[in-house]
PDB file of C-alpha atoms in Angstrom:
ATOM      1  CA  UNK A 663       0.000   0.000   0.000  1.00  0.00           C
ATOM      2  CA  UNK A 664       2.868   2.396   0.834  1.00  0.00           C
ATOM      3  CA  UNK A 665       4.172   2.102  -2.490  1.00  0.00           C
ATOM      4  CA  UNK A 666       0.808   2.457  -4.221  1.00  0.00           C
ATOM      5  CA  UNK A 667       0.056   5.704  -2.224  1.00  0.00           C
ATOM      6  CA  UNK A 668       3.872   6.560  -3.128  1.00  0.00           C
ATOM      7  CA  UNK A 669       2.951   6.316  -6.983  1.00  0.00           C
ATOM      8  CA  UNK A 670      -0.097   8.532  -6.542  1.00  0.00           C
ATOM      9  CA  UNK A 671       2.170  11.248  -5.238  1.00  0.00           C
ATOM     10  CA  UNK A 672       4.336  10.810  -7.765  1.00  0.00           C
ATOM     11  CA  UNK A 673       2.064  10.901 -10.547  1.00  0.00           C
ATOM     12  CA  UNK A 674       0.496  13.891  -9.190  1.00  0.00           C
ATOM     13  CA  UNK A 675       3.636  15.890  -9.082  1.00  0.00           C
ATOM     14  CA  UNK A 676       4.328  15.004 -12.295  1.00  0.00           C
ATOM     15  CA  UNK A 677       0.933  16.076 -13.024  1.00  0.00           C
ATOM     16  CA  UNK A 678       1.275  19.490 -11.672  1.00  0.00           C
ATOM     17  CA  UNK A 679       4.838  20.064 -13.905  1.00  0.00           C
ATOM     18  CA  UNK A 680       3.009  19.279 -17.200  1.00  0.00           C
ATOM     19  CA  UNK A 681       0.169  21.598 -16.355  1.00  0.00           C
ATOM     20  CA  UNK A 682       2.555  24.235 -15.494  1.00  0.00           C
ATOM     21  CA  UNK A 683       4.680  23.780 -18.639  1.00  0.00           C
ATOM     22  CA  UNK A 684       1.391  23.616 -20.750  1.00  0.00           C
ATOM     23  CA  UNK A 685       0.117  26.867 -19.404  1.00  0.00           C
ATOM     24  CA  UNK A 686       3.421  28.429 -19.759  1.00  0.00           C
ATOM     25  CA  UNK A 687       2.641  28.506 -23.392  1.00  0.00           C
ATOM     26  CA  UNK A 688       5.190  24.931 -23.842  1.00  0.00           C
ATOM     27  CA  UNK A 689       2.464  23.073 -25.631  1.00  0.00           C
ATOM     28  CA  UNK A 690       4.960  20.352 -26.730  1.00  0.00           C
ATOM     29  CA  UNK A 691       3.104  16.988 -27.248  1.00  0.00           C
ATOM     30  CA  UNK A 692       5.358  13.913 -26.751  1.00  0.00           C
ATOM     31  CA  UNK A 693       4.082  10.738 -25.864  1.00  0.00           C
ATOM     32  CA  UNK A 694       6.014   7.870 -24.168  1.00  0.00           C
ATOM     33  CA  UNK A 695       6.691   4.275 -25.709  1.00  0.00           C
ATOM     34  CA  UNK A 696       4.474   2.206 -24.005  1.00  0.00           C
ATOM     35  CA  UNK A 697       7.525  -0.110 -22.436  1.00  0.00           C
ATOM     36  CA  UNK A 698       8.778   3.184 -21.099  1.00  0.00           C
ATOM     37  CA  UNK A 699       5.265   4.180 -19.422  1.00  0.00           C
ATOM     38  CA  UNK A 700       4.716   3.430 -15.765  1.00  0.00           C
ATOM     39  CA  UNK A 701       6.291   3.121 -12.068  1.00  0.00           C
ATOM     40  CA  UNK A 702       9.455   0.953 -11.529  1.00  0.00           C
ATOM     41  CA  UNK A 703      11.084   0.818  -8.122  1.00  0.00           C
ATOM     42  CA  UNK A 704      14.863   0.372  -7.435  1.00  0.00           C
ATOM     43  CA  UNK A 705      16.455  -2.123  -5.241  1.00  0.00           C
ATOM     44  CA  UNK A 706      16.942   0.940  -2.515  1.00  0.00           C
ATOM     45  CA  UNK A 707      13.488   2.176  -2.355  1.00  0.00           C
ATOM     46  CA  UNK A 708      13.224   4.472  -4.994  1.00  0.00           C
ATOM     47  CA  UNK A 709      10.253   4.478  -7.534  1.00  0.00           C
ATOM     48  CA  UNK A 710      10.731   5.835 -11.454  1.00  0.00           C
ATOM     49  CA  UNK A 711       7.387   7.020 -12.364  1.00  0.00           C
ATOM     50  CA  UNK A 712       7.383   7.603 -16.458  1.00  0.00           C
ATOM     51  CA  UNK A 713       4.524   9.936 -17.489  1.00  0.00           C
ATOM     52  CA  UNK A 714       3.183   9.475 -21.052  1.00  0.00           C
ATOM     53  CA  UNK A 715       3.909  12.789 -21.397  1.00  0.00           C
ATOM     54  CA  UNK A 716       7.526  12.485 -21.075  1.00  0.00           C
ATOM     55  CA  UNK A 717       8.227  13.395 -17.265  1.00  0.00           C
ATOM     56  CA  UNK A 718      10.112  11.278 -14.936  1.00  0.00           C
ATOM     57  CA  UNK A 719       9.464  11.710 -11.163  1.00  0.00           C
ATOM     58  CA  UNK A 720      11.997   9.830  -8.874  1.00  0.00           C
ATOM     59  CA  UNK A 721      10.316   9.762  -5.332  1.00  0.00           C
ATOM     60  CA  UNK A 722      11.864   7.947  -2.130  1.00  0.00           C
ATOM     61  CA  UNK A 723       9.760   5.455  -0.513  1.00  0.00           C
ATOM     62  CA  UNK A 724       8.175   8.022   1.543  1.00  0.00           C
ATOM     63  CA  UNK A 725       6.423   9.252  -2.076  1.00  0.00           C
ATOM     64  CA  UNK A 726       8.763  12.210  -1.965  1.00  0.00           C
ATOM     65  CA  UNK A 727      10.319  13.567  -4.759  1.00  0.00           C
ATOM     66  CA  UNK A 728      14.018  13.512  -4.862  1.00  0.00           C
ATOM     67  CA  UNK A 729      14.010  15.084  -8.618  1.00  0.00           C
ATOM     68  CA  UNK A 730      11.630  15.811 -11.649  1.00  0.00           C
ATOM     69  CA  UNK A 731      13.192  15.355 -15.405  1.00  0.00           C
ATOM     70  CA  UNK A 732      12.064  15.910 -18.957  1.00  0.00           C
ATOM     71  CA  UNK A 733      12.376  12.855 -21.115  1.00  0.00           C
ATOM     72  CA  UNK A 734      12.266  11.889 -24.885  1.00  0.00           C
ATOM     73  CA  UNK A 735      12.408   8.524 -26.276  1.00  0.00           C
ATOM     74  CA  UNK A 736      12.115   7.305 -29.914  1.00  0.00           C
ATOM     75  CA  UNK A 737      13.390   3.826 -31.219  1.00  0.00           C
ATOM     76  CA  UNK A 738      15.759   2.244 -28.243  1.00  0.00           C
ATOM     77  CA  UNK A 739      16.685   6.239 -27.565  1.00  0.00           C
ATOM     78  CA  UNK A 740      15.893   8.401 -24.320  1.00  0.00           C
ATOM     79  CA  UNK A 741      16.988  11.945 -23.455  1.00  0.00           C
ATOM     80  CA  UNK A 742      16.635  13.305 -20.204  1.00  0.00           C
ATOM     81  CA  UNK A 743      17.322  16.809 -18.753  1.00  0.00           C
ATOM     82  CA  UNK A 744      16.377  17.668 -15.072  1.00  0.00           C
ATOM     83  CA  UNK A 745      13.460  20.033 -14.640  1.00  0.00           C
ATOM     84  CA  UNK A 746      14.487  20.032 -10.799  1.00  0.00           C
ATOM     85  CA  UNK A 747      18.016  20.334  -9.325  1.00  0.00           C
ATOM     86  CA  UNK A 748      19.245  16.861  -8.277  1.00  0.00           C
ATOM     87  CA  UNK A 749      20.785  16.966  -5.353  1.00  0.00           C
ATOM     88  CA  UNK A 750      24.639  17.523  -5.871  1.00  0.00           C
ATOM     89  CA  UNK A 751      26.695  20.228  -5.949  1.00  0.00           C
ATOM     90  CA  UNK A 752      26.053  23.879  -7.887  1.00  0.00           C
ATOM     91  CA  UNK A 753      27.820  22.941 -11.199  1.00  0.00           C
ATOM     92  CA  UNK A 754      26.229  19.692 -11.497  1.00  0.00           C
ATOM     93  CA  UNK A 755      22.858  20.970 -10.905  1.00  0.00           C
ATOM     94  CA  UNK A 756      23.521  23.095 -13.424  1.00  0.00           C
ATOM     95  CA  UNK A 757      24.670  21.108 -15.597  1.00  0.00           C
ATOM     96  CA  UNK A 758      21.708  18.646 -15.278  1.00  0.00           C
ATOM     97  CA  UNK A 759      19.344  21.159 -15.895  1.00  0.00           C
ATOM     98  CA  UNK A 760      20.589  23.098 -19.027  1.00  0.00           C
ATOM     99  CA  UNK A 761      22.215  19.836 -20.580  1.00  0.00           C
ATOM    100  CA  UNK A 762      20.544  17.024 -22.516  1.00  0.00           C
ATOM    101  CA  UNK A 763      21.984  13.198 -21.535  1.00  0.00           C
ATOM    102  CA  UNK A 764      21.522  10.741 -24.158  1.00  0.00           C
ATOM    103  CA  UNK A 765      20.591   6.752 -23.922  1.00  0.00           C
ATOM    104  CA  UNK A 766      20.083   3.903 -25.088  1.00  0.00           C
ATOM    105  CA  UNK A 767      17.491   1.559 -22.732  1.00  0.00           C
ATOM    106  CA  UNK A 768      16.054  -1.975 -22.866  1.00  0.00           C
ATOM    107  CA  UNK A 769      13.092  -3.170 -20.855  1.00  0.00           C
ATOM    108  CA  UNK A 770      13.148  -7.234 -20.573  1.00  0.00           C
ATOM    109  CA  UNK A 771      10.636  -8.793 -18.631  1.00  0.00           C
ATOM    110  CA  UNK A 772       9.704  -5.925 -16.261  1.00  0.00           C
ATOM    111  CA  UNK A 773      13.622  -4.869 -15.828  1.00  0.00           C
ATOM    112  CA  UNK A 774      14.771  -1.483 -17.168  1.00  0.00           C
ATOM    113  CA  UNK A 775      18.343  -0.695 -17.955  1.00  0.00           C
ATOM    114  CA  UNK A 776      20.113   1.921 -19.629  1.00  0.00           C
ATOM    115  CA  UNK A 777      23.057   2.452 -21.438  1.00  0.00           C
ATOM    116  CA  UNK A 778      24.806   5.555 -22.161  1.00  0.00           C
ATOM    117  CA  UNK A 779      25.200   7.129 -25.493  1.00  0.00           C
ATOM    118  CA  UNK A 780      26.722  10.893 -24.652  1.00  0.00           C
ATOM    119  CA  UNK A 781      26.347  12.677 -21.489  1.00  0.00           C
ATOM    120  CA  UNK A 782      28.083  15.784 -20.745  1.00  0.00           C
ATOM    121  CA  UNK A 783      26.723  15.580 -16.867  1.00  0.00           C
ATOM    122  CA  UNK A 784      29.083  12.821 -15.299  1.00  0.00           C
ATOM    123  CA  UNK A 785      26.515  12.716 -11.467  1.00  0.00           C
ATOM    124  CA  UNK A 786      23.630  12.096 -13.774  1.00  0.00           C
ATOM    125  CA  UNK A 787      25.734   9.622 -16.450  1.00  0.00           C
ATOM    126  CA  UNK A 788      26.798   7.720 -13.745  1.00  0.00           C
ATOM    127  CA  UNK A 789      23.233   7.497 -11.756  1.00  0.00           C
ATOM    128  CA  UNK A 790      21.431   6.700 -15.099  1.00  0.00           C
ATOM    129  CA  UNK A 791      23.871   3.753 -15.847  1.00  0.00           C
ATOM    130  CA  UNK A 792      23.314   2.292 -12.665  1.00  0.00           C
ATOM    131  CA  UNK A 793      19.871   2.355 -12.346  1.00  0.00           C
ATOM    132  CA  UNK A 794      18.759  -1.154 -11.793  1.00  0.00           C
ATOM    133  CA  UNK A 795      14.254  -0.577 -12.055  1.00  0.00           C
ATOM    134  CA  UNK A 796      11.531  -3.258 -12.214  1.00  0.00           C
ATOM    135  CA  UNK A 797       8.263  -2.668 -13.668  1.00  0.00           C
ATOM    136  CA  UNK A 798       6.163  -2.020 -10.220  1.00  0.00           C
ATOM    137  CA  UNK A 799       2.406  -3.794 -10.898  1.00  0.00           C
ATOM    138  CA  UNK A 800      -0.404  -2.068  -9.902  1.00  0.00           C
ATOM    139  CA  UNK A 801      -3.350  -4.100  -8.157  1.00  0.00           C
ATOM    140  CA  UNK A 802      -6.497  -4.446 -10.200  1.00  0.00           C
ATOM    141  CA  UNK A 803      -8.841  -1.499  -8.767  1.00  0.00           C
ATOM    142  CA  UNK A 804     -11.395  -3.164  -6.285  1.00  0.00           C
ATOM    143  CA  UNK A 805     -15.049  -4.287  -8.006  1.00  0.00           C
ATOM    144  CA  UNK A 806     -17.866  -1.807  -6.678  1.00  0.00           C
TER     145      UNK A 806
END
């Protein structure tokens, strides 16, 4: 249940972002590959929420978000660039958030890797290629 209610928090911060950016006069439409779309947790607690509308939220497993990103992905390819500072020092905030990293990812049977491509952000390069995220499944909702 924890994680559940962590995924709604998620998903509505995400949420919130896009509606910002939308009204912002950023009417960019991208829409997620369907492997990409949906929650998958890390062996350390955190959850990956990918929004069809290309936003990542990474949340603890309190449901709090540690840092909000900007995605693209097109044939094996996925961009990010950090909407929110990650945590980590001044200059790799910045770069984070005014640089583009680029990947390559799989998703095999629930597990999500990535591989990098070019990255000029070495904190974020390094987190990315790490990552080790299962595909979280969601109950069925409960018959009325």
């Amino acid at each position: 249940m924890k994680k559940i209610l962590c995924v709604a928090a998620v998903s509505l911060a995400a949420v919130n972002v896009a509606y910002a950016e939308h009204h912002e006069g950023k009417k960019e439409k991208m829409m997620a590959p369907p492997e990409l779309t949906g929650a998958f947790s890390s062996p350390e607690g955190w959850v990956a929420t990918f929004m069809p509308a290309g936003y990542l939220v990474v949340a603890n497993d309190m449901g709090v978000a540690g840092v909000i990103v900007k995605y693209g992905a097109k044939d094996g390819m996925i961009w990010f660039k950090d909407l929110t500072p990650p945590s980590a020092d001044e200059e790799a905030a910045h770069c984070a958030m005014t640089k583009k990293g680029k990947y390559s990812y799989a998703e095999d049977d629930g597990a999500l890797s990535f591989t990098l491509v070019e990255d000029p952000c070495s904190g974020r390069a390094e987190a990315v290629a790490a990552a080790s995220l299962s595909r979280m499944e969601m109950p069925e909702p409960a018959a009325e």
